[in-house]
mmCIF file of C-alpha atoms in Angstrom:
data_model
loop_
_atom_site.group_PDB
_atom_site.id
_atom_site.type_symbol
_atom_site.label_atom_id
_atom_site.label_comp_id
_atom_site.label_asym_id
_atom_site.label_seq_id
_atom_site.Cartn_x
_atom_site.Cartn_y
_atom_site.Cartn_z
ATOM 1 C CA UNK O 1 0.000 0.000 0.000
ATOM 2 C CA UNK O 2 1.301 3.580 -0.772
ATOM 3 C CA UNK O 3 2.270 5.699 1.902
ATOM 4 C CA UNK O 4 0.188 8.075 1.164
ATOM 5 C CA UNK O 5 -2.433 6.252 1.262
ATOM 6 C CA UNK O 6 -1.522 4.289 4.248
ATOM 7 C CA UNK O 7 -1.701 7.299 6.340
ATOM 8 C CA UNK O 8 -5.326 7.435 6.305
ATOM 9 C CA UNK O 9 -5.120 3.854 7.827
ATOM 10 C CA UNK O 10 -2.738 4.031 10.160
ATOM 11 C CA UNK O 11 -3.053 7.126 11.414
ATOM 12 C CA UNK O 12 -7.333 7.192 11.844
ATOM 13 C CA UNK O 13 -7.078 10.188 9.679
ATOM 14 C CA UNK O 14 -10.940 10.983 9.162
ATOM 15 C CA UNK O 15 -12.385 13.625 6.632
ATOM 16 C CA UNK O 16 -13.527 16.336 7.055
ATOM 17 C CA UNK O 17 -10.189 18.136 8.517
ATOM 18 C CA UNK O 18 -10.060 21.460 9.251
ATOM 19 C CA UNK O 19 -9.943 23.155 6.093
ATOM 20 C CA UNK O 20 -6.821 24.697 6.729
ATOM 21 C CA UNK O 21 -5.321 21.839 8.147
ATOM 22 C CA UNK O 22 -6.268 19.867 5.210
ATOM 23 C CA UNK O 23 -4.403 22.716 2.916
ATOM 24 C CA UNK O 24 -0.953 22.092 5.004
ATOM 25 C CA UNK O 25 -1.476 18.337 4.120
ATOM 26 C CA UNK O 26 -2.022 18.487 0.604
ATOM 27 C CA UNK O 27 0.713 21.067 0.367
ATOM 28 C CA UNK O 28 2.900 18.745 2.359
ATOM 29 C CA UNK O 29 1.925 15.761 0.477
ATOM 30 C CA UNK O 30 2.756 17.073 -2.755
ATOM 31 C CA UNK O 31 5.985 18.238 -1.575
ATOM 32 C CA UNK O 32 5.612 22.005 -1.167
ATOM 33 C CA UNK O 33 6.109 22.030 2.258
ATOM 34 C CA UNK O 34 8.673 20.391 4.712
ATOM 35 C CA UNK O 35 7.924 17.860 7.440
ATOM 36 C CA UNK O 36 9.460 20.733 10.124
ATOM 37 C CA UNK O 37 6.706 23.370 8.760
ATOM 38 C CA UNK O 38 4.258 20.727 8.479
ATOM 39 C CA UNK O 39 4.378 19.277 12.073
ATOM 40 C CA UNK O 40 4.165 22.793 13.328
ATOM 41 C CA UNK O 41 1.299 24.746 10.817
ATOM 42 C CA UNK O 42 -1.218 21.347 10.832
ATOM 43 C CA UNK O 43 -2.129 21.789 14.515
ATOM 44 C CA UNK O 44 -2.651 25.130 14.946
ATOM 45 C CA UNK O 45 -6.753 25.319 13.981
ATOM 46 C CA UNK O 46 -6.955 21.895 15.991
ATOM 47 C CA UNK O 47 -4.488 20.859 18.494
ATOM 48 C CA UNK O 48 -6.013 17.846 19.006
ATOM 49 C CA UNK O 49 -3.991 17.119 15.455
ATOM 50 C CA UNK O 50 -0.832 17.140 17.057
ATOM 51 C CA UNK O 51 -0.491 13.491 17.579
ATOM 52 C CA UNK O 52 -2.012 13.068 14.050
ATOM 53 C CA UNK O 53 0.128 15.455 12.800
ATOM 54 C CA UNK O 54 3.319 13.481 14.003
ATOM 55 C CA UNK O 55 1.705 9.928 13.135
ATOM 56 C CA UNK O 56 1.653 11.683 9.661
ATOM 57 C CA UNK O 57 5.063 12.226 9.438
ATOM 58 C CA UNK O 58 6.232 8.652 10.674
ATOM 59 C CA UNK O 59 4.326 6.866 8.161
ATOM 60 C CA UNK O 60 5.144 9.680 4.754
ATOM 61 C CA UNK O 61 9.120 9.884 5.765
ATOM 62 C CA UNK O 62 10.001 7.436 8.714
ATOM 63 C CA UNK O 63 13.803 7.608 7.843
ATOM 64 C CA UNK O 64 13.573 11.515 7.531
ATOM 65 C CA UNK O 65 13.100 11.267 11.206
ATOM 66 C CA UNK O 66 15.581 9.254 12.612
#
C-alpha cells in the first residue's frame, strides 16, 4: 500500500479536517512544504492534530526522522 495512502489507515485520519489543516497536508503531500513546517502549521486550527500530525510524518518519511 502507498504511503500516502496508508496514512489514512494508520493514522485514523478521518475527513472532514479542518480546512486549513487539510491545505498544510495536501501542500505537504505534494511536496511544497517540509515535514518541520508541516508538524508545526497542521495543529494550529486543531491541536487535538498534534499526535495526528506526528503519526503523519512517521508513516510519509520514517527515515527523515531518525
Amino acid at each position: 500500500m502507498p504511503a500516502h495512502l496508508a496514512m489514512y489507515e494508520v493514522c485514523h485520519l478521518v475527513h472532514p479536517l479542518h480546512p486549513v489543516s487539510q491545505m498544510f497536508l495536501d501542500s505537504f503531500t505534494r511536496g511544497d512544504l517540509t515535514g518541520i513546517l508541516f508538524q508545526r502549521f497542521f495543529s494550529l486550527p486543531n491541536s487535538h492534530y498534534i499526535g495526528l500530525a506526528e503519526c503523519i510524518l512517521h508513516t510519509l518519511r520514517p527515515a527523515a526522522l531518525g
